[in-house]
PDB file of C-alpha atoms in Angstrom:
ATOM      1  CA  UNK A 414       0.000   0.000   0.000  1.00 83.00           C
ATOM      2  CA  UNK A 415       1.551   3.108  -0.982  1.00 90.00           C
ATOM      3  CA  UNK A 416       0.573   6.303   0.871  1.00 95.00           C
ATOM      4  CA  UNK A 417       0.277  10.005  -0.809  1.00 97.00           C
ATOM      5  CA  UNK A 418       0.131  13.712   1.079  1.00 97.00           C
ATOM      6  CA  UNK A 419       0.629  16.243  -1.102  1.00 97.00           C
ATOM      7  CA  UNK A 420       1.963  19.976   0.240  1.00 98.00           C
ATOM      8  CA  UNK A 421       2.566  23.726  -1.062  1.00 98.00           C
ATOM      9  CA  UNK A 422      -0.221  24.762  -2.213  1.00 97.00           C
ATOM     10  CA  UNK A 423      -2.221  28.237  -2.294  1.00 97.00           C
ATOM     11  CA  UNK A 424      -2.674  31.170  -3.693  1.00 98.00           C
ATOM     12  CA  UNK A 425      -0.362  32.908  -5.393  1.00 98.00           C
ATOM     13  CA  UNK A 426       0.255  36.054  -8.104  1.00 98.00           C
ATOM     14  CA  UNK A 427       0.372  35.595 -11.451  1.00 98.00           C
ATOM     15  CA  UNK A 428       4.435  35.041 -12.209  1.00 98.00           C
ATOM     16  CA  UNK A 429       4.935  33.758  -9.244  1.00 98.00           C
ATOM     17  CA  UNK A 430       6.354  30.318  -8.038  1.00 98.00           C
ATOM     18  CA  UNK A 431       5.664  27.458  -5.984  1.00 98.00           C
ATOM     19  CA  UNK A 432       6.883  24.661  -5.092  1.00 98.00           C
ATOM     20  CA  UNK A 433       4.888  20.913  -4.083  1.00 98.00           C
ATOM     21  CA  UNK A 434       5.626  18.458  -2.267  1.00 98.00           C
ATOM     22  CA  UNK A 435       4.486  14.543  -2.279  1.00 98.00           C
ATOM     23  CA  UNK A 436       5.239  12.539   0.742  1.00 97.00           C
ATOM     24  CA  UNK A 437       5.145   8.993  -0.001  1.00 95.00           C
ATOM     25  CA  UNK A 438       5.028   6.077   2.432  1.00 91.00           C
ATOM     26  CA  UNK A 439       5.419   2.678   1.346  1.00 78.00           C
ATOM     27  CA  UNK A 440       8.502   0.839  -0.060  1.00 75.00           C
ATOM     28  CA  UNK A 441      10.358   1.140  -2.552  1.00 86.00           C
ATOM     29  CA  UNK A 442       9.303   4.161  -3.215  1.00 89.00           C
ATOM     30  CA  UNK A 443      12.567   4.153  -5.571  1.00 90.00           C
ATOM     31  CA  UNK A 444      11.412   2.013  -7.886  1.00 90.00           C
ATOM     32  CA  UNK A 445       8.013   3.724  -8.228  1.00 94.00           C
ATOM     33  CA  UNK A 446       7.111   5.898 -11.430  1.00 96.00           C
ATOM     34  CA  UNK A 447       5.788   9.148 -10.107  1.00 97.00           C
ATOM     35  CA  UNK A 448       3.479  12.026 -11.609  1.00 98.00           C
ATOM     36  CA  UNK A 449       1.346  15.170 -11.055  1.00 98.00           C
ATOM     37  CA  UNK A 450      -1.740  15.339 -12.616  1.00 98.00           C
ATOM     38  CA  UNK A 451      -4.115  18.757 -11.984  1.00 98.00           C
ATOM     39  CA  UNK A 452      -8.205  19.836 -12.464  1.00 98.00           C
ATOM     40  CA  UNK A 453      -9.387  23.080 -12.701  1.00 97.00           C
ATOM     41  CA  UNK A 454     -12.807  23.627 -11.593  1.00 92.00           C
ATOM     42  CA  UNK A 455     -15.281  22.224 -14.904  1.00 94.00           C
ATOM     43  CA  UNK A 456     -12.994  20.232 -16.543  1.00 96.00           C
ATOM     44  CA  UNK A 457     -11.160  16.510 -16.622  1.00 97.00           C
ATOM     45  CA  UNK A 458      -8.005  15.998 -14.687  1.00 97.00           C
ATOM     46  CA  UNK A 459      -5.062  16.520 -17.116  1.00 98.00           C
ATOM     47  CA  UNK A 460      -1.733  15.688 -17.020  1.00 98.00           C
ATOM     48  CA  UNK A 461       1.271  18.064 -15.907  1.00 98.00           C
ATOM     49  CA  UNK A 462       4.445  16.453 -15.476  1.00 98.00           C
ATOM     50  CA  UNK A 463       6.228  12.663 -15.129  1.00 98.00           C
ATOM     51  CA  UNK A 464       9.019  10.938 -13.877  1.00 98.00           C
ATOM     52  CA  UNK A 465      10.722   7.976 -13.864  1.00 96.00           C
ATOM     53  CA  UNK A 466      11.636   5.639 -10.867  1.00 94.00           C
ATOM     54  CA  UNK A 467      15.046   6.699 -11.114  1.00 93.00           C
ATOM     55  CA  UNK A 468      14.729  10.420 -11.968  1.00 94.00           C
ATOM     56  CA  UNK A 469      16.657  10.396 -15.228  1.00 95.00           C
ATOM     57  CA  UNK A 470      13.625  10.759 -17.416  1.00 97.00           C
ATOM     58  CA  UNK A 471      10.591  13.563 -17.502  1.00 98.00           C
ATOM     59  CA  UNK A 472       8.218  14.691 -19.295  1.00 98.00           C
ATOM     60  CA  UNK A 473       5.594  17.484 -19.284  1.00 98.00           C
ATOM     61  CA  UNK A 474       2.595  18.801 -20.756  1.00 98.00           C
ATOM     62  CA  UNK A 475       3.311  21.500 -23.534  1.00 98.00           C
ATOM     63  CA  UNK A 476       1.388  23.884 -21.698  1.00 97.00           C
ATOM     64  CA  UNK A 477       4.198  23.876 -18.496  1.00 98.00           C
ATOM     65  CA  UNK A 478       7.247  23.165 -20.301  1.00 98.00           C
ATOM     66  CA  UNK A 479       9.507  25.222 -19.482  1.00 98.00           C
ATOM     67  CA  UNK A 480       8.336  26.677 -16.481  1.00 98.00           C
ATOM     68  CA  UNK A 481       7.597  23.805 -14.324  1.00 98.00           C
ATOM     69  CA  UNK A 482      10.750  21.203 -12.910  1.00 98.00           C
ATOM     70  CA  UNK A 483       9.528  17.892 -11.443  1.00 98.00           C
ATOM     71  CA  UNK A 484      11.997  16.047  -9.539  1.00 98.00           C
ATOM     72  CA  UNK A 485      12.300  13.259  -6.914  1.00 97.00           C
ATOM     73  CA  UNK A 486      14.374  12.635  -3.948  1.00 96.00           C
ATOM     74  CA  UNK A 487      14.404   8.980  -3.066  1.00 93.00           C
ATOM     75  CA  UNK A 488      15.920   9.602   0.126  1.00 93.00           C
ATOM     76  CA  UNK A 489      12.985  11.566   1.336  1.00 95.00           C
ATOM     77  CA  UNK A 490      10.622   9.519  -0.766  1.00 95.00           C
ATOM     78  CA  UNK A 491       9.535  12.680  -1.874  1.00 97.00           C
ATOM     79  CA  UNK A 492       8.287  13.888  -5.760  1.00 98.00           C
ATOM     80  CA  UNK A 493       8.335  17.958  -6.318  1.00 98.00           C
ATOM     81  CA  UNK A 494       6.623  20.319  -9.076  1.00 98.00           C
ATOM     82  CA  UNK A 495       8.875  23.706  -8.935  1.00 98.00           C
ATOM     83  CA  UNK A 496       6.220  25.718 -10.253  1.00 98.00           C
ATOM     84  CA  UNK A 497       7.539  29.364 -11.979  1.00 98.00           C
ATOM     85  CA  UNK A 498       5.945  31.877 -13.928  1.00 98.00           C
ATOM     86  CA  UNK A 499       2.309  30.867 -12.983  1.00 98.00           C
ATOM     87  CA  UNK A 500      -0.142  31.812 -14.709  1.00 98.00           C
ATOM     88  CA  UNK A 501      -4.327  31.921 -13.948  1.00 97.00           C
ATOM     89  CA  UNK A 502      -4.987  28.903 -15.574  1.00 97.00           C
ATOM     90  CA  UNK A 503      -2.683  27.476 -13.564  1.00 98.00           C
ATOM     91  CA  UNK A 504      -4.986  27.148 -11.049  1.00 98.00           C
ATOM     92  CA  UNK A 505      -6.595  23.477  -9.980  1.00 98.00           C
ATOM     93  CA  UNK A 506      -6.054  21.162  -7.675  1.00 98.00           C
ATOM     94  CA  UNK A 507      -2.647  19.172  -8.242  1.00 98.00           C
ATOM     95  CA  UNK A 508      -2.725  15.821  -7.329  1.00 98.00           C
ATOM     96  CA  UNK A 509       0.519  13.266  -7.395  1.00 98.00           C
ATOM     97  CA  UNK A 510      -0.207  10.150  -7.871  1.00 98.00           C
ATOM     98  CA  UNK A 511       2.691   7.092  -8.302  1.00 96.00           C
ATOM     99  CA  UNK A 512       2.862   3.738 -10.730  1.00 94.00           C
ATOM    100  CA  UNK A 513       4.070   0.873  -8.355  1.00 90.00           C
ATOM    101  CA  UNK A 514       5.193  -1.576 -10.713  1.00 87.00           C
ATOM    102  CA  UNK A 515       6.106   0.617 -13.983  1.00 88.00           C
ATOM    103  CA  UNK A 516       7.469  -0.789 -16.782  1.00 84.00           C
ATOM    104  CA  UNK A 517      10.298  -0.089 -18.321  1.00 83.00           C
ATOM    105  CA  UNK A 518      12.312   3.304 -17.793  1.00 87.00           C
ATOM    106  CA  UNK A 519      10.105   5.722 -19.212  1.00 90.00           C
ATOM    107  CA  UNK A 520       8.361   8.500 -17.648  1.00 94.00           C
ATOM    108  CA  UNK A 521       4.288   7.973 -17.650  1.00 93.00           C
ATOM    109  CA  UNK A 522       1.782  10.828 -18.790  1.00 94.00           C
ATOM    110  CA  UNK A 523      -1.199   8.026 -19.079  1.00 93.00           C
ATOM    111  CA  UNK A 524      -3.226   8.484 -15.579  1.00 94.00           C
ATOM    112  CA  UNK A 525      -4.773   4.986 -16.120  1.00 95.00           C
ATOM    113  CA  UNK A 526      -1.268   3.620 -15.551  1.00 94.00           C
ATOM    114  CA  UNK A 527      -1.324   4.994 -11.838  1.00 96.00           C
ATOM    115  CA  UNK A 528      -2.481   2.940  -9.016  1.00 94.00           C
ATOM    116  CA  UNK A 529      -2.463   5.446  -6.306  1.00 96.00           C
ATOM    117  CA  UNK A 530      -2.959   9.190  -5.868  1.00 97.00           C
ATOM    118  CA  UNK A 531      -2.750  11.783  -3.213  1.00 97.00           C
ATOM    119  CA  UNK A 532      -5.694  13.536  -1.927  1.00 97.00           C
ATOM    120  CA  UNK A 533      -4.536  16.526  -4.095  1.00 98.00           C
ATOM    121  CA  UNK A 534      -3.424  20.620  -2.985  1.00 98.00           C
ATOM    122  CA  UNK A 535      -5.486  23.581  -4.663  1.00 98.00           C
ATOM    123  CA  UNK A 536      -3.394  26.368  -6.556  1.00 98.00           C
ATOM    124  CA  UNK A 537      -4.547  29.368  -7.427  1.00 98.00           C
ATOM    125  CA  UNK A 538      -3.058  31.956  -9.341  1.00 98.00           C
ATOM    126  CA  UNK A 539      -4.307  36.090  -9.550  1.00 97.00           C
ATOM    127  CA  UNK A 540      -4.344  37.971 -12.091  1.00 94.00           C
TER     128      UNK A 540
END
């Protein structure tokens, strides 16, 4: 069973930056994919940003590249979305969620492909 909390949300001005957190319990938590997926208010949860079990792979939505970092810190067993130049639709709820048994060394934008998820952290950016 694999455990998510997600931290560091809130609100925020547009251009500014934040930075989540996803605490994971369970082991290994190095071998597990890991992702953050968001929903704004009206629409279906989209994906944000990806990476692999051993950090050496990401990938992002088009819409954050660029300005969002996702990295992991298996020590911690902790995921992070370095959020920068944010922008009003931005703003959702971010969830993390984490693939237990991924396969292969890729980093995984499909949400279908995660078995667990976080209770999620609402963003919102100003205009």
């Amino acid at each position: 069973q694999v455990h998510l909390v997600e931290s560091g949300g809130g609100l925020v001005q547009a251009g500014g930056s934040l930075r989540l957190s996803c605490a994971a319990s369970g082991r290994p938590f190095s071998s597990y994919a890991m992702g953050w997926f968001r929903q704004a208010p009206g629409k279906e949860r989209e994906f944000v940003a990806a990476i692999n079990w051993s950090g050496s792979r990401t990938a992002y939505d088009d819409s954050v590249k660029g300005r969002f970092t996702i990295s992991r810190d298996n020590a911690k067993n902790t995921v992070y979305l370095q959020m920068n130049s944010l922008k009003p639709e931005d703003t959702a709820v971010y969830y993390c969620a984490a693939d237990s048994n991924p396969i292969g060394a890729q980093a995984i934008i499909i949400s279908d492909e995660y078995d667990y998820w976080g209770q999620g952290t609402q963003v919102i950016v100003s205009s």
